[in-house]
C-alpha cells in the first residue's frame, strides 16, 4: 500500500543541543534503513521549511503507524497521511 506522508518538524527552542544532534542523527539512520528496506521509497525536502514529503510502501495502515510513531523525531512532528491509489491515466 502506498502512502503520501507529509511531516513538519518543530523542535522546541531550549532543548539541549547535544540531545537534538543525537535525535537528528538517529532520525537520519532510521530513515536510511527504511529506505534500504524499500518501505520509505521517496523522500523530498520541502524548500524553506523543516519538513518533508515522503512516499511509503508498506503492507498496512498499522505498519505505517508503527513506523512513523517510532521515528526519533516523532514527538516533534505534525504528520499528514494520504493513502494513494493508482491513477487510471498513469502510464507506469
Tab-separated table of N, CA and C in Angstrom:
chain	number	residue	atom	x	y	z
A	1	UNK	N	0.844	-1.167	0.000
A	1	UNK	CA	0.000	0.000	0.000
A	1	UNK	C	0.896	1.239	0.000
A	2	UNK	N	0.533	2.193	-0.837
A	2	UNK	CA	1.310	3.422	-0.929
A	2	UNK	C	0.646	4.547	-0.153
A	3	UNK	N	1.479	5.365	0.479
A	3	UNK	CA	1.014	6.500	1.258
A	3	UNK	C	1.902	7.706	0.980
A	4	UNK	N	1.276	8.856	0.816
A	4	UNK	CA	1.993	10.126	0.811
A	4	UNK	C	1.972	10.621	2.255
A	5	UNK	N	3.146	10.886	2.801
A	5	UNK	CA	3.252	11.312	4.189
A	5	UNK	C	3.975	12.657	4.223
A	6	UNK	N	3.294	13.650	4.764
A	6	UNK	CA	3.880	14.985	4.921
A	6	UNK	C	4.243	15.164	6.386
A	7	UNK	N	5.504	15.472	6.642
A	7	UNK	CA	5.997	15.625	8.006
A	7	UNK	C	6.572	17.023	8.199
A	8	UNK	N	6.034	17.739	9.170
A	8	UNK	CA	6.582	19.027	9.588
A	8	UNK	C	7.193	18.832	10.966
A	9	UNK	N	8.416	19.308	11.132
A	9	UNK	CA	9.133	19.134	12.394
A	9	UNK	C	9.236	20.479	13.105
A	10	UNK	N	8.918	20.488	14.390
A	10	UNK	CA	9.017	21.691	15.214
A	10	UNK	C	9.682	21.313	16.537
A	11	UNK	N	10.998	21.389	16.548
A	11	UNK	CA	11.745	21.087	17.773
A	11	UNK	C	11.688	22.321	18.675
A	12	UNK	N	11.254	22.157	19.903
A	12	UNK	CA	11.140	23.306	20.806
A	12	UNK	C	12.497	23.977	21.056
A	13	UNK	N	12.472	25.289	21.121
A	13	UNK	CA	13.680	26.028	21.475
A	13	UNK	C	14.054	25.685	22.909
A	14	UNK	N	15.336	25.672	23.174
A	14	UNK	CA	15.783	25.439	24.537
A	14	UNK	C	16.148	23.999	24.847
A	15	UNK	N	15.871	23.077	23.916
A	15	UNK	CA	16.309	21.696	24.161
A	15	UNK	C	17.831	21.639	24.081
A	16	UNK	N	18.419	20.735	24.840
A	16	UNK	CA	19.867	20.565	24.844
A	16	UNK	C	20.370	20.299	23.421
A	17	UNK	N	21.283	21.127	22.908
A	17	UNK	CA	21.766	20.957	21.535
A	17	UNK	C	22.376	19.584	21.258
A	18	UNK	N	23.045	18.994	22.234
A	18	UNK	CA	23.615	17.653	22.040
A	18	UNK	C	22.498	16.618	21.881
A	19	UNK	N	21.446	16.755	22.664
A	19	UNK	CA	20.288	15.863	22.556
A	19	UNK	C	19.649	15.986	21.172
A	20	UNK	N	19.483	17.215	20.705
A	20	UNK	CA	18.886	17.447	19.391
A	20	UNK	C	19.781	16.867	18.293
A	21	UNK	N	21.083	17.032	18.405
A	21	UNK	CA	22.012	16.458	17.413
A	21	UNK	C	21.907	14.940	17.368
A	22	UNK	N	21.802	14.309	18.543
A	22	UNK	CA	21.642	12.844	18.590
A	22	UNK	C	20.326	12.418	17.950
A	23	UNK	N	19.254	13.149	18.263
A	23	UNK	CA	17.949	12.841	17.661
A	23	UNK	C	18.022	12.907	16.136
A	24	UNK	N	18.637	13.963	15.623
A	24	UNK	CA	18.740	14.134	14.175
A	24	UNK	C	19.580	13.017	13.548
A	25	UNK	N	20.662	12.638	14.190
A	25	UNK	CA	21.498	11.544	13.677
A	25	UNK	C	20.734	10.224	13.708
A	26	UNK	N	19.990	9.978	14.778
A	26	UNK	CA	19.190	8.753	14.881
A	26	UNK	C	18.079	8.744	13.830
A	27	UNK	N	17.465	9.901	13.602
A	27	UNK	CA	16.410	10.025	12.590
A	27	UNK	C	16.960	9.712	11.196
A	28	UNK	N	18.132	10.262	10.893
A	28	UNK	CA	18.752	10.019	9.588
A	28	UNK	C	19.055	8.533	9.403
A	29	UNK	N	19.619	7.906	10.417
A	29	UNK	CA	19.945	6.480	10.336
A	29	UNK	C	18.680	5.648	10.135
A	30	UNK	N	17.616	5.975	10.865
A	30	UNK	CA	16.353	5.231	10.743
A	30	UNK	C	15.744	5.420	9.357
A	31	UNK	N	15.739	6.650	8.860
A	31	UNK	CA	15.187	6.930	7.534
A	31	UNK	C	15.962	6.176	6.456
A	32	UNK	N	17.276	6.165	6.563
A	32	UNK	CA	18.082	5.464	5.560
A	32	UNK	C	17.875	3.957	5.635
A	33	UNK	N	17.714	3.419	6.840
A	33	UNK	CA	17.437	1.991	6.984
A	33	UNK	C	16.095	1.634	6.343
A	34	UNK	N	15.070	2.443	6.585
A	34	UNK	CA	13.753	2.188	5.987
A	34	UNK	C	13.798	2.320	4.466
A	35	UNK	N	14.632	3.223	3.953
A	35	UNK	CA	14.792	3.334	2.505
A	35	UNK	C	15.452	2.079	1.940
A	36	UNK	N	16.475	1.594	2.607
A	36	UNK	CA	17.148	0.364	2.152
A	36	UNK	C	16.190	-0.827	2.161
A	37	UNK	N	15.251	-0.847	3.111
A	37	UNK	CA	14.262	-1.927	3.193
A	37	UNK	C	13.176	-1.800	2.126
A	38	UNK	N	13.130	-0.656	1.436
A	38	UNK	CA	12.111	-0.433	0.416
A	38	UNK	C	10.778	0.056	0.971
A	39	UNK	N	10.731	0.416	2.243
A	39	UNK	CA	9.485	0.893	2.851
A	39	UNK	C	9.315	2.404	2.677
A	40	UNK	N	10.408	3.145	2.740
A	40	UNK	CA	10.392	4.604	2.555
A	40	UNK	C	10.954	4.832	1.163
A	41	UNK	N	10.079	4.866	0.155
A	41	UNK	CA	10.544	4.802	-1.237
A	41	UNK	C	10.936	6.145	-1.837
A	42	UNK	N	10.413	7.231	-1.319
A	42	UNK	CA	10.805	8.564	-1.779
A	42	UNK	C	10.838	9.501	-0.584
A	43	UNK	N	11.803	10.420	-0.600
A	43	UNK	CA	11.964	11.386	0.485
A	43	UNK	C	12.406	12.710	-0.123
A	44	UNK	N	11.539	13.712	-0.009
A	44	UNK	CA	11.848	15.031	-0.542
A	44	UNK	C	11.778	16.072	0.564
A	45	UNK	N	12.750	16.976	0.575
A	45	UNK	CA	12.737	18.117	1.490
A	45	UNK	C	11.799	19.169	0.922
A	46	UNK	N	11.076	19.842	1.790
A	46	UNK	CA	10.246	20.973	1.390
A	46	UNK	C	11.110	22.222	1.556
A	47	UNK	N	11.376	22.897	0.463
A	47	UNK	CA	12.252	24.067	0.497
A	47	UNK	C	11.700	25.141	1.432
A	48	UNK	N	12.592	25.658	2.272
A	48	UNK	CA	12.228	26.751	3.157
A	48	UNK	C	11.558	26.361	4.455
A	49	UNK	N	11.369	25.050	4.677
A	49	UNK	CA	10.732	24.587	5.919
A	49	UNK	C	11.502	23.382	6.449
A	50	UNK	N	11.352	23.114	7.733
A	50	UNK	CA	11.889	21.880	8.304
A	50	UNK	C	10.787	20.852	8.130
A	51	UNK	N	10.674	20.337	6.904
A	51	UNK	CA	9.567	19.455	6.543
A	51	UNK	C	9.977	18.574	5.377
A	52	UNK	N	9.244	17.477	5.211
A	52	UNK	CA	9.465	16.619	4.051
A	52	UNK	C	8.140	16.057	3.568
A	53	UNK	N	8.179	15.639	2.318
A	53	UNK	CA	7.083	14.878	1.717
A	53	UNK	C	7.684	13.554	1.295
A	54	UNK	N	7.065	12.480	1.732
A	54	UNK	CA	7.616	11.151	1.506
A	54	UNK	C	6.554	10.204	0.968
A	55	UNK	N	7.020	9.167	0.302
A	55	UNK	CA	6.155	8.077	-0.139
A	55	UNK	C	6.615	6.816	0.582
A	56	UNK	N	5.673	6.170	1.254
A	56	UNK	CA	5.936	4.902	1.932
A	56	UNK	C	5.197	3.787	1.200
A	57	UNK	N	5.815	2.628	1.154
A	57	UNK	CA	5.205	1.428	0.581
A	57	UNK	C	5.248	0.346	1.650
A	58	UNK	N	4.122	0.174	2.330
A	58	UNK	CA	4.038	-0.764	3.451
A	58	UNK	C	2.785	-1.629	3.308
A	59	UNK	N	2.698	-2.656	4.120
A	59	UNK	CA	1.621	-3.639	3.992
A	59	UNK	C	0.274	-3.154	4.521
A	60	UNK	N	0.288	-2.221	5.476
A	60	UNK	CA	-0.983	-1.856	6.113
A	60	UNK	C	-0.899	-0.493	6.782
A	61	UNK	N	-2.080	0.009	7.153
A	61	UNK	CA	-2.149	1.253	7.928
A	61	UNK	C	-1.390	1.074	9.244
A	62	UNK	N	-1.555	-0.074	9.852
A	62	UNK	CA	-0.902	-0.336	11.135
A	62	UNK	C	0.620	-0.307	11.007
A	63	UNK	N	1.149	-0.894	9.934
A	63	UNK	CA	2.603	-0.881	9.745
A	63	UNK	C	3.098	0.555	9.582
A	64	UNK	N	2.372	1.353	8.797
A	64	UNK	CA	2.775	2.749	8.631
A	64	UNK	C	2.755	3.467	9.974
A	65	UNK	N	1.698	3.271	10.744
A	65	UNK	CA	1.608	3.905	12.056
A	65	UNK	C	2.786	3.498	12.943
A	66	UNK	N	3.108	2.212	12.949
A	66	UNK	CA	4.228	1.731	13.766
A	66	UNK	C	5.535	2.382	13.340
A	67	UNK	N	5.763	2.490	12.028
A	67	UNK	CA	6.991	3.111	11.528
A	67	UNK	C	7.052	4.572	11.954
A	68	UNK	N	5.995	5.311	11.678
A	68	UNK	CA	6.008	6.741	11.974
A	68	UNK	C	6.151	7.024	13.463
A	69	UNK	N	5.453	6.264	14.280
A	69	UNK	CA	5.467	6.537	15.717
A	69	UNK	C	6.786	6.161	16.380
A	70	UNK	N	7.626	5.411	15.686
A	70	UNK	CA	8.930	5.051	16.251
A	70	UNK	C	10.068	5.894	15.677
A	71	UNK	N	9.760	6.867	14.827
A	71	UNK	CA	10.810	7.766	14.346
A	71	UNK	C	11.301	8.615	15.519
A	72	UNK	N	12.610	8.811	15.628
A	72	UNK	CA	13.131	9.582	16.767
A	72	UNK	C	12.553	10.992	16.896
A	73	UNK	N	12.240	11.644	15.785
A	73	UNK	CA	11.689	12.995	15.846
A	73	UNK	C	10.161	13.018	15.921
A	74	UNK	N	9.520	11.865	15.997
A	74	UNK	CA	8.054	11.780	16.020
A	74	UNK	C	7.400	12.719	17.047
A	75	UNK	N	7.941	12.813	18.268
A	75	UNK	CA	7.272	13.689	19.245
A	75	UNK	C	7.211	15.159	18.821
A	76	UNK	N	8.029	15.540	17.850
A	76	UNK	CA	8.098	16.927	17.415
A	76	UNK	C	7.505	17.132	16.023
A	77	UNK	N	6.775	16.140	15.527
A	77	UNK	CA	6.238	16.190	14.169
A	77	UNK	C	4.729	16.407	14.147
A	78	UNK	N	4.311	17.130	13.122
A	78	UNK	CA	2.923	17.142	12.708
A	78	UNK	C	2.902	16.362	11.403
A	79	UNK	N	2.094	15.308	11.338
A	79	UNK	CA	2.122	14.387	10.201
A	79	UNK	C	0.748	14.337	9.546
A	80	UNK	N	0.754	14.369	8.231
A	80	UNK	CA	-0.483	14.193	7.465
A	80	UNK	C	-0.265	13.020	6.514
A	81	UNK	N	-1.167	12.048	6.554
A	81	UNK	CA	-1.066	10.831	5.748
A	81	UNK	C	-2.196	10.805	4.729
A	82	UNK	N	-1.834	10.518	3.476
A	82	UNK	CA	-2.819	10.376	2.413
A	82	UNK	C	-2.605	9.027	1.738
A	83	UNK	N	-3.552	8.090	1.846
A	83	UNK	CA	-3.432	6.824	1.113
A	83	UNK	C	-3.489	7.102	-0.397
A	84	UNK	N	-2.715	6.361	-1.155
A	84	UNK	CA	-2.639	6.555	-2.599
A	84	UNK	C	-3.162	5.327	-3.345
A	85	UNK	N	-3.752	5.581	-4.508
A	85	UNK	CA	-4.212	4.512	-5.404
A	85	UNK	C	-3.723	4.856	-6.806
A	86	UNK	N	-3.518	3.839	-7.611
A	86	UNK	CA	-3.053	4.057	-8.973
A	86	UNK	C	-4.083	4.864	-9.744
A	87	UNK	N	-3.581	5.825	-10.490
A	87	UNK	CA	-4.443	6.660	-11.339
A	87	UNK	C	-4.665	5.938	-12.676
A	88	UNK	N	-5.876	5.887	-13.178
A	88	UNK	CA	-6.139	5.143	-14.415
A	88	UNK	C	-5.442	5.709	-15.649
A	89	UNK	N	-4.967	6.945	-15.592
A	89	UNK	CA	-4.255	7.524	-16.734
A	89	UNK	C	-2.729	7.399	-16.628
A	90	UNK	N	-2.238	6.822	-15.525
A	90	UNK	CA	-0.794	6.677	-15.357
A	90	UNK	C	-0.249	5.649	-16.348
A	91	UNK	N	0.902	5.960	-16.979
A	91	UNK	CA	1.466	5.036	-17.963
A	91	UNK	C	2.446	4.048	-17.334
A	92	UNK	N	2.901	4.338	-16.113
A	92	UNK	CA	3.860	3.423	-15.473
A	92	UNK	C	3.170	2.566	-14.442
